[in-house]
PDB file of C-alpha atoms and ligand atoms in Angstrom:
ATOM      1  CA  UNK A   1       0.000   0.000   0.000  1.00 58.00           C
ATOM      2  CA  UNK A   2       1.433   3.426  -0.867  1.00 49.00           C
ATOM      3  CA  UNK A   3       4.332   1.776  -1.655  1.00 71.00           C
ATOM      4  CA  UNK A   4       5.413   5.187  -4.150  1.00 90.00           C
ATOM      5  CA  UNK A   5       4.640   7.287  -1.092  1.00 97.00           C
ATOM      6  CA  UNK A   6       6.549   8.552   1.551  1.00 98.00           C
ATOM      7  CA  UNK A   7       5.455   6.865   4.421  1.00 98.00           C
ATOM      8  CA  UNK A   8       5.814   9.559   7.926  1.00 98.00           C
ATOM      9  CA  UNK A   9       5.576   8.084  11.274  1.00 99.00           C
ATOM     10  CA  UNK A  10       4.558  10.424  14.010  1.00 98.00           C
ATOM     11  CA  UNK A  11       4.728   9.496  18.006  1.00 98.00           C
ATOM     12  CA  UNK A  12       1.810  11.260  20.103  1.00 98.00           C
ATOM     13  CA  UNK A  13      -0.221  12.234  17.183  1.00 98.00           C
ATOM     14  CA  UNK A  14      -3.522  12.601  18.968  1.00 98.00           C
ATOM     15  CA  UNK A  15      -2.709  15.920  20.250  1.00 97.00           C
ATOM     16  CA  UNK A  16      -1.029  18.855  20.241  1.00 98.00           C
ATOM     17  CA  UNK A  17       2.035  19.397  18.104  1.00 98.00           C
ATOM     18  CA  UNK A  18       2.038  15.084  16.877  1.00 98.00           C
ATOM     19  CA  UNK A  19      -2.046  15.946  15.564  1.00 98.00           C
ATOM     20  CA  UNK A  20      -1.156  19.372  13.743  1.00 98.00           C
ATOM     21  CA  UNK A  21       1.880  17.955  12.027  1.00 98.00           C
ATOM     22  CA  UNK A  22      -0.328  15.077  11.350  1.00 98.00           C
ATOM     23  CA  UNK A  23      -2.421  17.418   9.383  1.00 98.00           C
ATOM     24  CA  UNK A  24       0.192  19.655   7.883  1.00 98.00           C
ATOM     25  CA  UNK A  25       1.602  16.904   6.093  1.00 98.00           C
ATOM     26  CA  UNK A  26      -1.116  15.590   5.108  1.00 98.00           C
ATOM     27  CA  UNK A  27      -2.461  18.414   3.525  1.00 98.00           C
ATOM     28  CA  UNK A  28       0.945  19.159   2.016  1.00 98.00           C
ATOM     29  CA  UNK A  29       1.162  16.208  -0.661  1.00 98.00           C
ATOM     30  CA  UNK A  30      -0.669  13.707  -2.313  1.00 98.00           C
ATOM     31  CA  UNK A  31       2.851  12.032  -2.102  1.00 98.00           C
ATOM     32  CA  UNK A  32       2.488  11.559   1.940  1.00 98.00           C
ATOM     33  CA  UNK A  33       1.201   8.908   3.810  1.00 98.00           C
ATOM     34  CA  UNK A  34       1.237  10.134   7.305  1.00 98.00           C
ATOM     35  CA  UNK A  35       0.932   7.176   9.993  1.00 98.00           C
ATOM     36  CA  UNK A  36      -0.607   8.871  13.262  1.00 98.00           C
ATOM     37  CA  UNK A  37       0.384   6.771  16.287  1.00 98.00           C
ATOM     38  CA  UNK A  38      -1.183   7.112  19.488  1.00 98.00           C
ATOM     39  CA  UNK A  39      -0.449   5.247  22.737  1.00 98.00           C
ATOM     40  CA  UNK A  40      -4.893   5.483  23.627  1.00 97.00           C
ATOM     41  CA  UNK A  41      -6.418   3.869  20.057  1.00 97.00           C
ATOM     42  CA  UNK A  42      -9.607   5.786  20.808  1.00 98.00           C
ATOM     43  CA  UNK A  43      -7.790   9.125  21.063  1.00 98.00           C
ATOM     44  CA  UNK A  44      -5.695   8.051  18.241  1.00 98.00           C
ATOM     45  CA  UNK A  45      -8.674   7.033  15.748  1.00 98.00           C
ATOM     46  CA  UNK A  46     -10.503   9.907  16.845  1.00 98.00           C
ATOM     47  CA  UNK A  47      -8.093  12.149  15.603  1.00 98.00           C
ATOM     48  CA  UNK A  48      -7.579  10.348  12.385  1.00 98.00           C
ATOM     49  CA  UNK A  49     -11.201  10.677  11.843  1.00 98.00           C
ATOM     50  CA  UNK A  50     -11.231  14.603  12.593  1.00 98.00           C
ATOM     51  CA  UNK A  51      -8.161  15.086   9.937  1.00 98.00           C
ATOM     52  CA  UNK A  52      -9.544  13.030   7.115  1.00 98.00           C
ATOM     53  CA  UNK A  53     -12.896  15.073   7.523  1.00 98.00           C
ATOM     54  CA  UNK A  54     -11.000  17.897   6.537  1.00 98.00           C
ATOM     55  CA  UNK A  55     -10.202  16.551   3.587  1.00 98.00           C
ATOM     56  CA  UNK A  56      -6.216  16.984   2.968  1.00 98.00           C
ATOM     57  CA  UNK A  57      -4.689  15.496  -0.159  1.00 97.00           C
ATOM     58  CA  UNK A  58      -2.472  12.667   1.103  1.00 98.00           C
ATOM     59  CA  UNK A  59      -3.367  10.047   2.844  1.00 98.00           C
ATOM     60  CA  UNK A  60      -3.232   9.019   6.976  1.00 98.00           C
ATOM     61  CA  UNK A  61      -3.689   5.654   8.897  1.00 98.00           C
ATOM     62  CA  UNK A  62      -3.841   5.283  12.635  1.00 98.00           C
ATOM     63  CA  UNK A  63      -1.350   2.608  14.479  1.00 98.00           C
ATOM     64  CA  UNK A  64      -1.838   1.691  18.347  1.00 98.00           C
ATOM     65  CA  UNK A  65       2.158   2.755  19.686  1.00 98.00           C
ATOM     66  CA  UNK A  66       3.122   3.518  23.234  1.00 98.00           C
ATOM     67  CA  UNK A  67       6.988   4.647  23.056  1.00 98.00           C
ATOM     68  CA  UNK A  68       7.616   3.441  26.690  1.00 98.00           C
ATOM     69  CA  UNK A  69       6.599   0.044  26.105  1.00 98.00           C
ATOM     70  CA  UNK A  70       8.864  -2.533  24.318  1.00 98.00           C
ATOM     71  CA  UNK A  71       6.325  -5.137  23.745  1.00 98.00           C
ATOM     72  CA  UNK A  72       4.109  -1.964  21.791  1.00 98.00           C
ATOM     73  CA  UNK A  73       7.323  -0.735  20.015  1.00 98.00           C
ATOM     74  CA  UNK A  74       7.565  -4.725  18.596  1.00 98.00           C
ATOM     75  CA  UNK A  75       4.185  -4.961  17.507  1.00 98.00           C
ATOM     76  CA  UNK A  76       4.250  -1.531  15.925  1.00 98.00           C
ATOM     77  CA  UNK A  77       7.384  -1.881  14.254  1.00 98.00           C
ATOM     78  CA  UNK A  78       6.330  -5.438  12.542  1.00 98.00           C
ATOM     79  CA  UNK A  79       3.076  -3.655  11.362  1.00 98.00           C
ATOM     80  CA  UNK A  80       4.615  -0.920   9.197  1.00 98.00           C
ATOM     81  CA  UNK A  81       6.842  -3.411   8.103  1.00 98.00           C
ATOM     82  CA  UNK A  82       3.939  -5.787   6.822  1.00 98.00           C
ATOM     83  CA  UNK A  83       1.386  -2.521   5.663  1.00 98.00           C
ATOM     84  CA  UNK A  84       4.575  -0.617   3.867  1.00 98.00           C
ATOM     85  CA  UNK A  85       7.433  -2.452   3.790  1.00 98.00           C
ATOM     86  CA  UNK A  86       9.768   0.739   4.539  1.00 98.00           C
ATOM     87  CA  UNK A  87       9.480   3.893   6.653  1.00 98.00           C
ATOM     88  CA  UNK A  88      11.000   7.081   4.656  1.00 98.00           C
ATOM     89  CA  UNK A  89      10.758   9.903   7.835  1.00 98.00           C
ATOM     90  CA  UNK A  90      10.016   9.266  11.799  1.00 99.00           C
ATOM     91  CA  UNK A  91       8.780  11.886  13.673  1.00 99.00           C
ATOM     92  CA  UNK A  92       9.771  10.866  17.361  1.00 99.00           C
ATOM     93  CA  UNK A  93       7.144  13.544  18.823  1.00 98.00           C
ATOM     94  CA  UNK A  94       5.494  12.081  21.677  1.00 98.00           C
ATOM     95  CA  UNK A  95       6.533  13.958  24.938  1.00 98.00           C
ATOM     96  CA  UNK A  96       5.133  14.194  28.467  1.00 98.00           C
ATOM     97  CA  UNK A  97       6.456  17.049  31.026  1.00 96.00           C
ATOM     98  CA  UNK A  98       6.880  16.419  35.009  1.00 95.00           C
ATOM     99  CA  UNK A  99       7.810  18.597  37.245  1.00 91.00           C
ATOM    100  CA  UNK A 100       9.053  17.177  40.482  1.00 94.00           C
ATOM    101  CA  UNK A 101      12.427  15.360  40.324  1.00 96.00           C
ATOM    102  CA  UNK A 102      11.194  12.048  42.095  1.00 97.00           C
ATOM    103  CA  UNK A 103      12.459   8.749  41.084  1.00 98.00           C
ATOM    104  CA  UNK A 104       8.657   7.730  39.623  1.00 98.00           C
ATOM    105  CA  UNK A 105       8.559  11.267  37.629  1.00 97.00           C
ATOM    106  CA  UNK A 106      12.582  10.777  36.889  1.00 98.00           C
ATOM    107  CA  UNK A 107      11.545   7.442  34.934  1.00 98.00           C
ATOM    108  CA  UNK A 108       8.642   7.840  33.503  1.00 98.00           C
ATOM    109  CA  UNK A 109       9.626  10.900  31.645  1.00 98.00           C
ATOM    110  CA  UNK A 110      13.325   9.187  30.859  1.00 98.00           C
ATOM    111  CA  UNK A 111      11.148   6.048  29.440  1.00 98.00           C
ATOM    112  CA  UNK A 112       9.000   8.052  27.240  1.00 98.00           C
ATOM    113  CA  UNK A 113      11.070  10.790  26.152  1.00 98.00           C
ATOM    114  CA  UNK A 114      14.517   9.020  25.611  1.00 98.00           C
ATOM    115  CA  UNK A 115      14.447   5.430  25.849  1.00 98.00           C
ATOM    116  CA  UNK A 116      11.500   5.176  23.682  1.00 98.00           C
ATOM    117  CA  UNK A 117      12.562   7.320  20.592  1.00 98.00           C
ATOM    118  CA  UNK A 118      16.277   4.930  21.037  1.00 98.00           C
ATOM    119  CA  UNK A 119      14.123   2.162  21.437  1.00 98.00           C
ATOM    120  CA  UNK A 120      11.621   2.654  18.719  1.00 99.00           C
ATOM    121  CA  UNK A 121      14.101   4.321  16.192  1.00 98.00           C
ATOM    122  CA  UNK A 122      16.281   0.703  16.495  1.00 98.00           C
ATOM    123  CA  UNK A 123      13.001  -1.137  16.021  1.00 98.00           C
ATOM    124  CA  UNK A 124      12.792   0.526  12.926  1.00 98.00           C
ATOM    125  CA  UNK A 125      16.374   1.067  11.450  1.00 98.00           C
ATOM    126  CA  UNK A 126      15.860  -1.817   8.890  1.00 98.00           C
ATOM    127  CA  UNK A 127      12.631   0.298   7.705  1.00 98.00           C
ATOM    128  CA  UNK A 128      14.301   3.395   7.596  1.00 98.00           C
ATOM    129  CA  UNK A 129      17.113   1.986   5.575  1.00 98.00           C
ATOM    130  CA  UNK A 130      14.739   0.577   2.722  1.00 98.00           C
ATOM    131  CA  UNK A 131      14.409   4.326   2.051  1.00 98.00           C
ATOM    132  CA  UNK A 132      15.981   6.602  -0.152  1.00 97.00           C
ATOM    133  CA  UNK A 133      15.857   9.428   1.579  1.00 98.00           C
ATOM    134  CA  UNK A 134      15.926   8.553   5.361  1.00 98.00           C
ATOM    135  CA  UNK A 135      14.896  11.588   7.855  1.00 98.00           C
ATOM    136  CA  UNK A 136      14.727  11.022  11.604  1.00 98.00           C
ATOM    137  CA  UNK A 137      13.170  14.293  13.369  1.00 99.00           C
ATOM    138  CA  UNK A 138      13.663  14.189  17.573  1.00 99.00           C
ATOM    139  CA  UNK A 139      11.248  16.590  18.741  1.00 99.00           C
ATOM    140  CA  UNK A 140      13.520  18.401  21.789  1.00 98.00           C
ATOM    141  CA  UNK A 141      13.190  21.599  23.368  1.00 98.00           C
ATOM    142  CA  UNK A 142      15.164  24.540  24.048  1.00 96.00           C
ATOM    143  CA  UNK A 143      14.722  23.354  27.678  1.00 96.00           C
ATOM    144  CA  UNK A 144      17.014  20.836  27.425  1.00 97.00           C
ATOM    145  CA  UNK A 145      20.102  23.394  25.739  1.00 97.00           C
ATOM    146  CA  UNK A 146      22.850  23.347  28.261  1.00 96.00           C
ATOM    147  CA  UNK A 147      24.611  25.698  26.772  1.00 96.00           C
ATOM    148  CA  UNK A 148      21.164  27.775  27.695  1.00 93.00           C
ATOM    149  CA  UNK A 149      21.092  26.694  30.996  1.00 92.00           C
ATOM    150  CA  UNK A 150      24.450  27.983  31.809  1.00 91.00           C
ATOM    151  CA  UNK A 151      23.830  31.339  30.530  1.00 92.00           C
ATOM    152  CA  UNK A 152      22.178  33.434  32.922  1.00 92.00           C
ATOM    153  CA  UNK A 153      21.472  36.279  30.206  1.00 93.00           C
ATOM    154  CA  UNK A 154      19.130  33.448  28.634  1.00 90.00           C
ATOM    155  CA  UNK A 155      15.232  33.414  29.126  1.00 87.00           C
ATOM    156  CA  UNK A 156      15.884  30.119  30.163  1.00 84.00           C
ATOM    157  CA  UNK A 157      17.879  30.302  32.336  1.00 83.00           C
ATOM    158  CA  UNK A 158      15.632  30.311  35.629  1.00 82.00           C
ATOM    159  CA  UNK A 159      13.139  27.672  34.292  1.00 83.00           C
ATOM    160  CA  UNK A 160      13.567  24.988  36.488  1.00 81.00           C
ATOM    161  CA  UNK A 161      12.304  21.073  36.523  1.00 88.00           C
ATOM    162  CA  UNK A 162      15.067  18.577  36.130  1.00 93.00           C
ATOM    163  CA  UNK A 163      12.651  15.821  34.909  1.00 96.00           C
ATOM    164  CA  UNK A 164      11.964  17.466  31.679  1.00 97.00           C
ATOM    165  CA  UNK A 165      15.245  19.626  31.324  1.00 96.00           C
ATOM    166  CA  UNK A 166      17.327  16.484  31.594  1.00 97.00           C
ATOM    167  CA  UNK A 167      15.488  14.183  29.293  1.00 98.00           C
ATOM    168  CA  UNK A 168      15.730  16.322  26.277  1.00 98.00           C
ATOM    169  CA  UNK A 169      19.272  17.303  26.820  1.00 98.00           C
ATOM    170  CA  UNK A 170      19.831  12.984  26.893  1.00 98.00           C
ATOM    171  CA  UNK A 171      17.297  13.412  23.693  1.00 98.00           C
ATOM    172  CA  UNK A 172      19.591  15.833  22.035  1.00 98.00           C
ATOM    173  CA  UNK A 173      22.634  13.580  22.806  1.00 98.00           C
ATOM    174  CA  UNK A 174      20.784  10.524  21.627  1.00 98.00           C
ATOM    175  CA  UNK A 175      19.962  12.693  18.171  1.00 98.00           C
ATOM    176  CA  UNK A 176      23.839  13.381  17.561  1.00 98.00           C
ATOM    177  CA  UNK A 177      24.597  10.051  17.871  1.00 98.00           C
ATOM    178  CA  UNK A 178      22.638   8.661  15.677  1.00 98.00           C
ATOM    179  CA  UNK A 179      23.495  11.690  13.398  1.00 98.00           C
ATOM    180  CA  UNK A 180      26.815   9.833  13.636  1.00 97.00           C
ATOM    181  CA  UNK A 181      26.293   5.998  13.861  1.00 97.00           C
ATOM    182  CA  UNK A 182      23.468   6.384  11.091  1.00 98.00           C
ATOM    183  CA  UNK A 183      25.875   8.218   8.313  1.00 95.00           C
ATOM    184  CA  UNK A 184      27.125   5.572   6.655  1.00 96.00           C
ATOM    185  CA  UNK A 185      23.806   4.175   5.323  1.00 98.00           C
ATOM    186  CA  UNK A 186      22.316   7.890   4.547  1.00 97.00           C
ATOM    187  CA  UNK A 187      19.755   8.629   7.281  1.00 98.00           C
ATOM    188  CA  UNK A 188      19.654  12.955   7.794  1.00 98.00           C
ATOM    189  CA  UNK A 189      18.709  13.354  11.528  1.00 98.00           C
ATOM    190  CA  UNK A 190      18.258  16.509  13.320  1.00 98.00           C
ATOM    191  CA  UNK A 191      16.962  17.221  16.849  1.00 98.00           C
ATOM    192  CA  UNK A 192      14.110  20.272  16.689  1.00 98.00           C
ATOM    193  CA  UNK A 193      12.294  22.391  19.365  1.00 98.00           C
ATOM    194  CA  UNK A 194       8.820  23.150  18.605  1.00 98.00           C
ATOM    195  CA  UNK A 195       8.956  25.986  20.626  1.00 97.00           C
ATOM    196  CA  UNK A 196       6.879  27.635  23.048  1.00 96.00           C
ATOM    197  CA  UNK A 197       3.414  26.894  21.990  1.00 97.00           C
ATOM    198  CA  UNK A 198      -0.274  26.149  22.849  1.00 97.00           C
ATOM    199  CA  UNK A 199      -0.641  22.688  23.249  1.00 97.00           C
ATOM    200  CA  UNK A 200      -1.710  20.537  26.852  1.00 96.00           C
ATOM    201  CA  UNK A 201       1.627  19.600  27.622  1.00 96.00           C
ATOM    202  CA  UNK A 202       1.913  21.320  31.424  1.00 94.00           C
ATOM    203  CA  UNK A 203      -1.842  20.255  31.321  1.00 94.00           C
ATOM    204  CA  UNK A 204      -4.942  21.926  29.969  1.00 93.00           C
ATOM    205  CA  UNK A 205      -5.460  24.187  32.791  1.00 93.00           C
ATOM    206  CA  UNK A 206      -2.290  25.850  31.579  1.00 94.00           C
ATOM    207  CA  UNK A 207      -3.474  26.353  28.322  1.00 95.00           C
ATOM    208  CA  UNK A 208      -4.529  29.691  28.974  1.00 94.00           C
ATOM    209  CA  UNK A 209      -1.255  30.584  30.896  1.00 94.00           C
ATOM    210  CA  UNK A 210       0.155  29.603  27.374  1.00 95.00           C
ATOM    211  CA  UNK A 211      -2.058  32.212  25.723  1.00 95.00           C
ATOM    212  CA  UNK A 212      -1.128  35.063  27.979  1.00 95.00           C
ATOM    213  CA  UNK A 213       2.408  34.524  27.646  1.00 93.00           C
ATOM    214  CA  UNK A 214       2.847  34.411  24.167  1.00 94.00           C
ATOM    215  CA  UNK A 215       2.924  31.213  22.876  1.00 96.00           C
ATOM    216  CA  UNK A 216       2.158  30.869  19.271  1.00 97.00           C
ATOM    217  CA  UNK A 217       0.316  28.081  18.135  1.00 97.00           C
ATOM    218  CA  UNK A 218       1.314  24.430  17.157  1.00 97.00           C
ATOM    219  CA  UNK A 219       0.447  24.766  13.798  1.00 98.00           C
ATOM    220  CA  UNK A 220       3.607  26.557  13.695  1.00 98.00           C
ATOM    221  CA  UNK A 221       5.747  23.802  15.406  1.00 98.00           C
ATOM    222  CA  UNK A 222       3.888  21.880  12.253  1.00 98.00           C
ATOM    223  CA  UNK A 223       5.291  24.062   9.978  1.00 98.00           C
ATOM    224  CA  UNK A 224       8.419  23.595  11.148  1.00 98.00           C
ATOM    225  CA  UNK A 225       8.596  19.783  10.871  1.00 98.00           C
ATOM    226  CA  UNK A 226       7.217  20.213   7.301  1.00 98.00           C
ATOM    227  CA  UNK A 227       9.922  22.194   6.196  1.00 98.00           C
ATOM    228  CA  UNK A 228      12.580  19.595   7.355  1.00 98.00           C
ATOM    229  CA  UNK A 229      10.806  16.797   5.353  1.00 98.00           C
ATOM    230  CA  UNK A 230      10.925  18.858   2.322  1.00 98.00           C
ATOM    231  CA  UNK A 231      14.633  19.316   2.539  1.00 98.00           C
ATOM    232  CA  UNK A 232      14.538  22.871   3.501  1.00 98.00           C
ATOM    233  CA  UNK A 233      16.615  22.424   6.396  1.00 98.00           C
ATOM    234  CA  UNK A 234      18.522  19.391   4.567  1.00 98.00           C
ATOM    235  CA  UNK A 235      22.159  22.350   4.931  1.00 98.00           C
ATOM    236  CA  UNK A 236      21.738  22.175   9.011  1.00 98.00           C
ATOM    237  CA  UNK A 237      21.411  17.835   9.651  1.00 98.00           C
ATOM    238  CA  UNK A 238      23.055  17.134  12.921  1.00 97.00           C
ATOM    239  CA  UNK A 239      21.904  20.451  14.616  1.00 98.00           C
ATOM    240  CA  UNK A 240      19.406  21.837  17.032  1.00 98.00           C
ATOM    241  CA  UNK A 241      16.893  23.590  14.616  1.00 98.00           C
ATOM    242  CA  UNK A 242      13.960  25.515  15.286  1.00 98.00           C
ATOM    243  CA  UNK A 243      11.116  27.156  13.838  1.00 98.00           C
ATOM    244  CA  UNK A 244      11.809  30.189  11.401  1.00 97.00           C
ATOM    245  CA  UNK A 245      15.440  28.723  10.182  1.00 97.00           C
ATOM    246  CA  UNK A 246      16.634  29.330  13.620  1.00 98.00           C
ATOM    247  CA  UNK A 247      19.014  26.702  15.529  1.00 98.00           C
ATOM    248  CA  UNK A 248      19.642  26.471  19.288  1.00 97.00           C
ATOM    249  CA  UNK A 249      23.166  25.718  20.487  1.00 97.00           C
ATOM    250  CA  UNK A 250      23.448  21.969  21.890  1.00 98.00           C
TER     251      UNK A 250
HETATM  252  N1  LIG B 301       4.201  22.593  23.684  1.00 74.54           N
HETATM  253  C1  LIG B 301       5.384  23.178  23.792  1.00 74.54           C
HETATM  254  O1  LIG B 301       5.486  24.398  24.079  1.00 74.54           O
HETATM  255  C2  LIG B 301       6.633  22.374  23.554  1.00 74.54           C
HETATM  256  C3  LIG B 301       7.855  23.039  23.632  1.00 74.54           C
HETATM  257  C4  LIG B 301       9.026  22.328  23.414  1.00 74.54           C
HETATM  258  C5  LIG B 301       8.950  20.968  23.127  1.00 74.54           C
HETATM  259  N2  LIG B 301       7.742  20.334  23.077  1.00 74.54           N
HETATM  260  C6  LIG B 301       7.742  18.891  22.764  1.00 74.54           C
HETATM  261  O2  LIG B 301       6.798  18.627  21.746  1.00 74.54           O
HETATM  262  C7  LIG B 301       6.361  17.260  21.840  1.00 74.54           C
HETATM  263  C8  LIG B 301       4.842  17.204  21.734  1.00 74.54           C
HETATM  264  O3  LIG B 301       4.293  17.841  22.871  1.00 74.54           O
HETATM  265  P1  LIG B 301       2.931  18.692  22.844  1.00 74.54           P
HETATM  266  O4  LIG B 301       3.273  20.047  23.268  1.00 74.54           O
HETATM  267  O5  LIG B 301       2.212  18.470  21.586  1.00 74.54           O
HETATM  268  O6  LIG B 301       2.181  18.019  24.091  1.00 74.54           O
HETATM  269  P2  LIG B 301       0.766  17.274  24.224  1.00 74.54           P
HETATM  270  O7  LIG B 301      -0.303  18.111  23.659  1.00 74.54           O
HETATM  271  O8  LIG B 301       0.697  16.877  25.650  1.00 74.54           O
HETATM  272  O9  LIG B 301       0.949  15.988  23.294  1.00 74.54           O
HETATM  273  C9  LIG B 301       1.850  14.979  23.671  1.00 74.54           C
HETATM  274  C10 LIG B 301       1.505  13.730  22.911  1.00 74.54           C
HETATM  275  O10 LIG B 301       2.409  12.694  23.321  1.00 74.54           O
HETATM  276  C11 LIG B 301       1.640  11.542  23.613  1.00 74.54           C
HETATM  277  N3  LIG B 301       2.307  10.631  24.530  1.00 74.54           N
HETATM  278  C12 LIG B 301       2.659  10.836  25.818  1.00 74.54           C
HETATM  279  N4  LIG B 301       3.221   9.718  26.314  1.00 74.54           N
HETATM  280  C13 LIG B 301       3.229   8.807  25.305  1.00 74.54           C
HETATM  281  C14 LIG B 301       3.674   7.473  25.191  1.00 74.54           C
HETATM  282  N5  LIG B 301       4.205   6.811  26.220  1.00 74.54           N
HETATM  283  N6  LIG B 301       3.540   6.838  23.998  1.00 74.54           N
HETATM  284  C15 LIG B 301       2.989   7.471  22.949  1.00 74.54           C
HETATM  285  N7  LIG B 301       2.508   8.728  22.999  1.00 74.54           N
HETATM  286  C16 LIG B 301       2.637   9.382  24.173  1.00 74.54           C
HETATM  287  C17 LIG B 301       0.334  12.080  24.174  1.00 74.54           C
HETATM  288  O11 LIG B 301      -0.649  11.072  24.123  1.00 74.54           O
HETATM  289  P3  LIG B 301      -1.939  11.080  25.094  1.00 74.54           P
HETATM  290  O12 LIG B 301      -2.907  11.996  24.390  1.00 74.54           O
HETATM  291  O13 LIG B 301      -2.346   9.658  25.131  1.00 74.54           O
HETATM  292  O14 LIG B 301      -1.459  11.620  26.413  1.00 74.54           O
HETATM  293  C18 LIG B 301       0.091  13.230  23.210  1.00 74.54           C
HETATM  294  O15 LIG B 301      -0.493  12.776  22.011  1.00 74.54           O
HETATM  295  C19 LIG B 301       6.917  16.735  23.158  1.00 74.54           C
HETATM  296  O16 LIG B 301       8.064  15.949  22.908  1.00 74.54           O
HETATM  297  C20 LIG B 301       7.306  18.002  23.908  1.00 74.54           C
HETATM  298  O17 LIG B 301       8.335  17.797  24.837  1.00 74.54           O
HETATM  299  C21 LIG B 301       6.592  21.014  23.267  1.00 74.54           C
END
């Protein structure tokens, strides 16, 4: 199926930033076949629904994926390879944000935001290399810059929360290596902060707090991920990219 497609994986596509770049794509080309993944299939079908209704030009399919368990990465993984045979770009977007540095919060957010985009990207490597144009996109954040964190003239600089702050800097290491061990068989892989937008990641209730302090919406965090598929950003693999051709130092 859709085997002259490019076939897109996306992790946490039933909301936020993983649902608008879900639709972005979509509606982009009649030459994408975006696979929304969702860790809750009625969330996940649900949104697949809502985007089809809207009638973009290439096509989507929902898969049942939670990134922090193996046995779900396995199944997953063995699906794609029997629907397409090959994955051309994953999107390792899924993402949850804690707080308090307790062991539990510690890892849970370590299992979801780093061991599952090693873990799934491995279960998938002999996809990705069918390709001809491999693209691996982390989803990080300029939270987890320590080169940000150390300078006190940054606007990050007082944000605290180690759970999250750590993760993505171990995500951001975790995208440079595979930048490197990945090379030799042609993968491009860049790690990319969204930025600040409106999405329920520090909960719904904060939604609002979003609102009033600026954040833009994740349609543009969509935008963003678009442009990197289409090769706009193909000069800057192996960096810390943002939205509007900006980069964020490691
Ligand atoms: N929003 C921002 O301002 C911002 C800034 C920088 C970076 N980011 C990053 O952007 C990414 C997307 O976040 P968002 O803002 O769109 O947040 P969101 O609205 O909370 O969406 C997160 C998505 O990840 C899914 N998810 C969580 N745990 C999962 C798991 N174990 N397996 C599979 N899916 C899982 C969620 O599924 P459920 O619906 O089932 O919970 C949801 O679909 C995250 O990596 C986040 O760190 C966001």
């Amino acid at each position: 199926m859709a085997s002259d497609k490019s076939i897109i994986l996306i992790t946490g596509a039933s909301n936020g930033i993983g649902y608008d770049t879900s639709y972005h794509l979509a509606a982009a080309s009649p030459n994408y076949h975006v696979i929304m993944s969702a860790r809750t299939p009625s969330k996940g079908e649900a949104a697949l629904k809502e985007i089809q209704a809207r009638n973009p030009q290439g096509t989507l399919s929902f898969l049942q994926l939670d990134v922090s368990s193996d046995e779900s990465i396995a199944t997953a993984a063995k699906k794609i390879e029997e629907d397409f045979g090959r994955l051309d770009v994953l999107v390792n977007n899924a993402g949850i944000y804690l707080r308090d540095a307790t062991r539990d919060n510690l890892r849970s957010t370590f299992d979801t935001n780093v061991f599952g985009p090693l873990l799934l990207t491995h279960a998938l490597e002999h996809l990705l290399k069918k390709s001809k144009d491999p693209r691996i996109i982390n989803v990080s954040s300029g939270l987890g810059s320590i080169t940000n964190r150390a300078d006190p003239e940054h606007e990050n600089y007082q944000v605290p929360f180690y759970p999250y702050r750590m993760s993505k800097a171990a995500l951001n290491m975790m995208s440079t290596c595979q930048a490197f061990e990945f090379k030799e068989w042609g993968a491009k892989v860049w790690a990319y902060c969204p930025g600040y937008v409106v999405t329920d990641l520090t909960g719904k209730e904060d939604r609002e707090n979003r609102i009033a302090r600026g954040a833009e919406s994740s349609e543009t965090s969509a935008q963003g991920i678009l442009e990197i598929i289409e090769g706009k950003r193909d000069g800057e693999v192996n960096k810390f990219v943002r939205r509007y051709g900006l980069q964020y130092p490691w």
